[in-house]
Short mmCIF file of C-alpha atoms in Angstrom, two decimals:
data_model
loop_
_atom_site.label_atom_id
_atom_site.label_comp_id
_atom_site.label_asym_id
_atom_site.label_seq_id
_atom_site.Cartn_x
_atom_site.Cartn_y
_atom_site.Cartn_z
CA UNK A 1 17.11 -1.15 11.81
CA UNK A 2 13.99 1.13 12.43
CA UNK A 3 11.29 0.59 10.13
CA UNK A 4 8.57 3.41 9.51
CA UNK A 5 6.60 4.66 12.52
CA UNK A 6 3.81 6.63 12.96
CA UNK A 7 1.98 8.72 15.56
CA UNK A 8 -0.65 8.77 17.14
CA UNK A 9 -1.74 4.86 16.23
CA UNK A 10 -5.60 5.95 16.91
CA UNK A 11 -7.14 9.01 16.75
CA UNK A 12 -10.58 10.29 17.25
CA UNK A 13 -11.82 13.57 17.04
CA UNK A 14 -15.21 15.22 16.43
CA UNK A 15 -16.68 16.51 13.25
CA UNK A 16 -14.85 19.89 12.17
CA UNK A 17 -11.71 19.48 14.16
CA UNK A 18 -8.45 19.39 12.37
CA UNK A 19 -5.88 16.60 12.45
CA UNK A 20 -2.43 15.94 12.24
CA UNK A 21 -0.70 13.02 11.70
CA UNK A 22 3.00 12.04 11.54
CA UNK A 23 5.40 9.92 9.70
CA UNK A 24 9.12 8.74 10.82
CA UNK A 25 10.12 7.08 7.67
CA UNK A 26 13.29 5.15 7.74
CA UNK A 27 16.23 6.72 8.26
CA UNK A 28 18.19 7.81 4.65
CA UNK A 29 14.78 6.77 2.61
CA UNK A 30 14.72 9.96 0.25
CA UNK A 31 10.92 9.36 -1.15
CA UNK A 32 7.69 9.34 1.23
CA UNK A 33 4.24 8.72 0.56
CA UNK A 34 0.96 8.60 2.24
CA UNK A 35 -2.07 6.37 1.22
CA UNK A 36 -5.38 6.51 2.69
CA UNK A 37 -7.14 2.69 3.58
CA UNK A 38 -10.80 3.39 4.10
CA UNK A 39 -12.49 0.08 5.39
CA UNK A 40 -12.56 -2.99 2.87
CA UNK A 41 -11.02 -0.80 0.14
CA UNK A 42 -7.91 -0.59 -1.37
CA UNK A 43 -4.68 1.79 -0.96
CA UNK A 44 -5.15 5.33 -2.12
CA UNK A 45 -2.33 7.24 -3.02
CA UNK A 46 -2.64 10.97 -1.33
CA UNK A 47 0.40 12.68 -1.63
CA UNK A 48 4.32 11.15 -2.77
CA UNK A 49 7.98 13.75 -1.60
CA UNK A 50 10.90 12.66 -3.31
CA UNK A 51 14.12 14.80 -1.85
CA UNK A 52 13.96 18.70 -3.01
CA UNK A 53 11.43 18.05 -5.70
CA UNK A 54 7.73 19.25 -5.66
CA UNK A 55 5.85 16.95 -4.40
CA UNK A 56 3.02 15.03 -6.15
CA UNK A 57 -0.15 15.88 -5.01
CA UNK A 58 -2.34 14.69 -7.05
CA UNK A 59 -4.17 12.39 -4.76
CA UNK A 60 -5.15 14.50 -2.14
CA UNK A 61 -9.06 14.39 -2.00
CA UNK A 62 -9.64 17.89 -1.02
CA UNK A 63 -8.12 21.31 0.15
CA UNK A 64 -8.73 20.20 3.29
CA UNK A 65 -5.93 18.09 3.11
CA UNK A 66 -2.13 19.31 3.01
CA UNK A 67 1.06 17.31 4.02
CA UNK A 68 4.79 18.60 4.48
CA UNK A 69 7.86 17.16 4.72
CA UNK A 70 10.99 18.51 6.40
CA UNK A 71 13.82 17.66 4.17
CA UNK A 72 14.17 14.03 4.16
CA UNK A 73 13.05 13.38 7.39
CA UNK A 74 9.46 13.87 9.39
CA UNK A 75 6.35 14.01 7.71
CA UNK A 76 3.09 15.40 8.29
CA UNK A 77 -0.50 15.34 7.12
CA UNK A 78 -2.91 17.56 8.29
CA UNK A 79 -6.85 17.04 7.41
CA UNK A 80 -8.62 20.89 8.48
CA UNK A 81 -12.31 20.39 8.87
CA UNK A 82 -12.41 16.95 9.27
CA UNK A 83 -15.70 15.06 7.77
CA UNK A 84 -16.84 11.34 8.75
CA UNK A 85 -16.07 10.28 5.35
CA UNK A 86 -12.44 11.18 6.51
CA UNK A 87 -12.36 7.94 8.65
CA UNK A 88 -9.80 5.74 7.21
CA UNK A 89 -6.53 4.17 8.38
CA UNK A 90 -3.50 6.35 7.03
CA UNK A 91 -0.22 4.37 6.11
CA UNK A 92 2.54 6.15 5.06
CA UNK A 93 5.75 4.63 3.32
CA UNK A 94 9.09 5.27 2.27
CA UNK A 95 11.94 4.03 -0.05
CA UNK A 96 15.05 4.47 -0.88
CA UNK A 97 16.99 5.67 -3.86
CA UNK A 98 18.45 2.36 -4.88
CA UNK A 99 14.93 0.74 -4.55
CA UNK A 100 12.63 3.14 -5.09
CA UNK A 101 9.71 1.04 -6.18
CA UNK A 102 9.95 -0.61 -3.56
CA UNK A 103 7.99 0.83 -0.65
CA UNK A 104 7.95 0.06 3.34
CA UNK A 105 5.10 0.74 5.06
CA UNK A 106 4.13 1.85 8.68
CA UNK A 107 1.39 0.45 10.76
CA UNK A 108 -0.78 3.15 10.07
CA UNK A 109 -3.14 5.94 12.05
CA UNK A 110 -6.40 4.78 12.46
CA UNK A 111 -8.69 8.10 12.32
CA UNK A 112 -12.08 8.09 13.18
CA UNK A 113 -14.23 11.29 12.60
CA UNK A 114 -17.58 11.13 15.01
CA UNK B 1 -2.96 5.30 -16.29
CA UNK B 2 -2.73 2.48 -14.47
CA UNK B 3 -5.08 0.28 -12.34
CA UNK B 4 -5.41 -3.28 -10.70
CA UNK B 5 -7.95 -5.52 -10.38
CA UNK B 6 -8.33 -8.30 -7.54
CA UNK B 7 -10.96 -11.23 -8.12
CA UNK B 8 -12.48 -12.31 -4.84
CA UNK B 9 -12.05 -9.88 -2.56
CA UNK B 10 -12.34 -13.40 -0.17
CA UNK B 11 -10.98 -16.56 -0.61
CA UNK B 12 -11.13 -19.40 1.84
CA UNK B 13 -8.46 -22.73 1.51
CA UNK B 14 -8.16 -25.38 3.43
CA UNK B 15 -4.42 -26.05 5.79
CA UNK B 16 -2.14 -27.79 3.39
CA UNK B 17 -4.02 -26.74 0.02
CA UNK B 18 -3.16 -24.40 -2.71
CA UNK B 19 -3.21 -20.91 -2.63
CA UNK B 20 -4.21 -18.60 -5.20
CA UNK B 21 -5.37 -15.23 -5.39
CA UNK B 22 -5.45 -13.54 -8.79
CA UNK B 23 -4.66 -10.53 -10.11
CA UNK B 24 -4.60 -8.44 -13.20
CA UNK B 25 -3.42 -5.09 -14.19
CA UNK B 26 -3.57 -2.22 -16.87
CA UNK B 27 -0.68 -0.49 -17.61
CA UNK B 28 0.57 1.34 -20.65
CA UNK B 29 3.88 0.63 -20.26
CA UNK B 30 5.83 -2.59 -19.21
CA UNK B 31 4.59 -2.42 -15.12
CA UNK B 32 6.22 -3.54 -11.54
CA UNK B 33 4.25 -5.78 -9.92
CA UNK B 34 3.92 -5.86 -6.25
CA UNK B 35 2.24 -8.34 -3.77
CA UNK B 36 1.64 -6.85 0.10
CA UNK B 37 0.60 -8.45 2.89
CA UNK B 38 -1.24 -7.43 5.62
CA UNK B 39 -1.80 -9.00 9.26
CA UNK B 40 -4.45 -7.48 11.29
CA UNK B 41 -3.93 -4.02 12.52
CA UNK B 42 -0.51 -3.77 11.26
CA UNK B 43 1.39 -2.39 8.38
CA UNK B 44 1.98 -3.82 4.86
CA UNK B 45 4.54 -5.97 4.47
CA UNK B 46 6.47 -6.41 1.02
CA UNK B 47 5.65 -9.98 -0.43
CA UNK B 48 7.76 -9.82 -3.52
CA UNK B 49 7.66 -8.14 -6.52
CA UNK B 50 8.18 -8.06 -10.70
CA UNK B 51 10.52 -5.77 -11.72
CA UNK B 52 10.76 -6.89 -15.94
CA UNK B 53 14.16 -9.81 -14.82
CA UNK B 54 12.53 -13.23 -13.99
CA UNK B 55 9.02 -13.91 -15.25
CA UNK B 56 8.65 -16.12 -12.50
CA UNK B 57 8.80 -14.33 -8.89
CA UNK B 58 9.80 -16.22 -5.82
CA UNK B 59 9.20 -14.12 -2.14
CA UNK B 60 9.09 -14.51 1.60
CA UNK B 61 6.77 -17.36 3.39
CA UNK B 62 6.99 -19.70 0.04
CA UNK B 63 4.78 -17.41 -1.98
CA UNK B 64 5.37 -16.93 -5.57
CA UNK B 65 4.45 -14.91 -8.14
CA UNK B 66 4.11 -15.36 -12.48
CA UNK B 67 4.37 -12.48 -14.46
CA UNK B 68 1.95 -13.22 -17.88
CA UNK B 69 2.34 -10.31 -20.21
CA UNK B 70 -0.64 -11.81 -22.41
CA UNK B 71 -2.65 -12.16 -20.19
CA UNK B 72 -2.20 -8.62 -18.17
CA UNK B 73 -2.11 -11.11 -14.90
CA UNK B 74 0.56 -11.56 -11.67
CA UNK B 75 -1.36 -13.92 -9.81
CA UNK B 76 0.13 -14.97 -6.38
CA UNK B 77 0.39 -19.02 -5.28
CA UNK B 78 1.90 -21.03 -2.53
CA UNK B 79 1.68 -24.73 -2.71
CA UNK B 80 0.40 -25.40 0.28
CA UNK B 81 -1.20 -22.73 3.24
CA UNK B 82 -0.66 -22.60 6.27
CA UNK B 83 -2.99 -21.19 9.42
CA UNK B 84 -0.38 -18.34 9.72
CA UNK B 85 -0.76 -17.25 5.95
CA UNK B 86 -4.53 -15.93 7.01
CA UNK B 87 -4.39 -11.88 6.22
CA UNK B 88 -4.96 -9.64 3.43
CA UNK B 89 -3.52 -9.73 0.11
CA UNK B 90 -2.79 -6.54 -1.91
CA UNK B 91 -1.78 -6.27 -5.48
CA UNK B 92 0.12 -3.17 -6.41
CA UNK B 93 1.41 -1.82 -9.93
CA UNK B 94 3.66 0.81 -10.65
CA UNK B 95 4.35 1.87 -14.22
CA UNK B 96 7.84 2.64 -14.33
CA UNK B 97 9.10 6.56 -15.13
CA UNK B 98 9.70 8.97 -12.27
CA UNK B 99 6.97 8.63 -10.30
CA UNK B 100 6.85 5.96 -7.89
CA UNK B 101 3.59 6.04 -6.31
CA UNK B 102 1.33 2.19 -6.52
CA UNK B 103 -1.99 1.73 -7.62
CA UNK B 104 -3.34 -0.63 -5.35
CA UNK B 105 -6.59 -3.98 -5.75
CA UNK B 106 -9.29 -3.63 -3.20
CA UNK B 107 -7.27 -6.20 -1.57
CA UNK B 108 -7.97 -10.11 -1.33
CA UNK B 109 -9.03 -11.46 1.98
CA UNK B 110 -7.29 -15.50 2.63
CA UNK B 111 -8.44 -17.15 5.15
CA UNK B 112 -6.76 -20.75 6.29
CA UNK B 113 -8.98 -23.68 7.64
CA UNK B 114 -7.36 -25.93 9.96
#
C-alpha cells in the first residue's frame, strides 16, 4: 500500500516568510510525528498526535512553530517567521496501533531559509 | 530521559568485510531499540528492532542486531557488506510507556569499497 508522503519535497523561501508543510501518513496509522534532520545531525523529535489525545509538544523549538492534525488523517506544520537556522529536512512518520513503536517514515521536506 | 549515542559518525569497510557500527543507549527503563536506514535523499527505512523477546535481532538486507543489557549497547553487524549497503545508519530508542516518540544517534555514515 501507500507509504507516508509529503509535500512540497523542497522548499525555499526567504528570511521571515512562513511555511507550511504537509504529511499524508498511511492510511489507518492513528499516531503521527514530525522530526526535524538538520545537516549531519540526528532526528529531532518536534511534535507526536496520537488519535483524540493532546498532542505532545514538547519538541517544538519555538512559538514559531505549530502543527495540526485533522483527525487521523493530514498533517501540517507551519514554521511563522522563518530563520536560517530553520533549514533542515522535515520527516514525518506514522504508526499504527498494533505497532506503535514502530514508526514509517516519509522522504522528507527539504526547507531551506535564505 | 533517554538518549543514544553513535561512535563514528563514519565508518568505511571494504566489499565482502564485516560490518559494524555501534551503539549505546541510556534509558531508565528496559528500552526498544531501533536501527534506520537511510539512502540518499530518501526516507528512513525500518532496519529492525528490540522489543525485550529475542536478545539477538535479525532484520532486512542480512543485518543483525544484539541487545547487551550490561553493557547499555545494540550494536548493528552484517557479515559481509555489500556496495548497496552504503547509507546512513540511525540508532533509535524508545523507552516504553505511552509515549512513542524515538530519541535518535547523530547517525553513522557506512560507506562500502569495492
Amino acid at each position: 500500500g501507500a507509504g507516508v508522503s509529503q509535500s512540497p519535497s523542497n522548499k525555499v523561501t526567504e528570511k521571515g516568510k512562513d511555511v507550511e508543510l504537509r504529511c499524508d501518513p498511511i492510511s489507518g496509522h492513528t499516531a503521527l510525528y514530525w522530526y526535524r534532520q538538520r545537516l549531519g545531525q540526528g532526528l529531532e523529535f518536534l511534535i507526536y498526535f496520537q488519535g483524540n489525545s493532546a498532542p505532545d509538544k514538547s519538541g517544538l523549538p519555538s512559538d514559531r512553530f505549530s502543527a495540526e492534525r485533522t483527525g487521523e488523517s493530514v498533517s501540517t506544520l507551519t514554521i511563522q517567521r522563518t530563520q536560517q537556522e530553520d533549514s533542515a529536512v522535515y520527516l514525518c512518520a506514522s504508526s499504527s496501533d498494533s505497532t506503535r513503536r514502530e514508526q514509517y517514515f516519509g522522504p522528507g521536506t527539504r526547507l531551506t531559509v535564505t | 530521559a533517554q538518549s543514544v549515542t553513535q561512535l563514528g559518525s563514519h565508518v568505511s569497510v571494504s566489499e565482502g568485510a564485516l560490518v559494524l557500527l555501534r551503539c549505546n543507549y541510556s534509558s531508565s527503563v528496559p528500552p526498544y531499540l531501533f536501527w534506520y536506514v537511510q539512502y540518499p535523499n530518501q526516507g528512513l527505512q525500518l532496519l529492525l528492532k528490540y522489543t525485550s523477546a529475542a536478545t539477538l535481532v535479525k532484520g532486512i538486507n542480512g543485518f543483525e542486531a544484539e541487545f547487551k543489557k550490561s553493557e547499555t549497547s545494540f550494536h548493528l553487524t552484517k557479515p559481509s557488506a555489500h556496495m548497496s549497503d552504503a547509507a546512513e545508519y540511525f540508532c533509535a530508542v524508545n523507552s516504553g510507556g505511552s509515549n512513542y516518540k524515538l530519541t535518535f544517534g547523530k547517525g553513522t555514515l557506512l560507506t562500502v569499497n569495492p
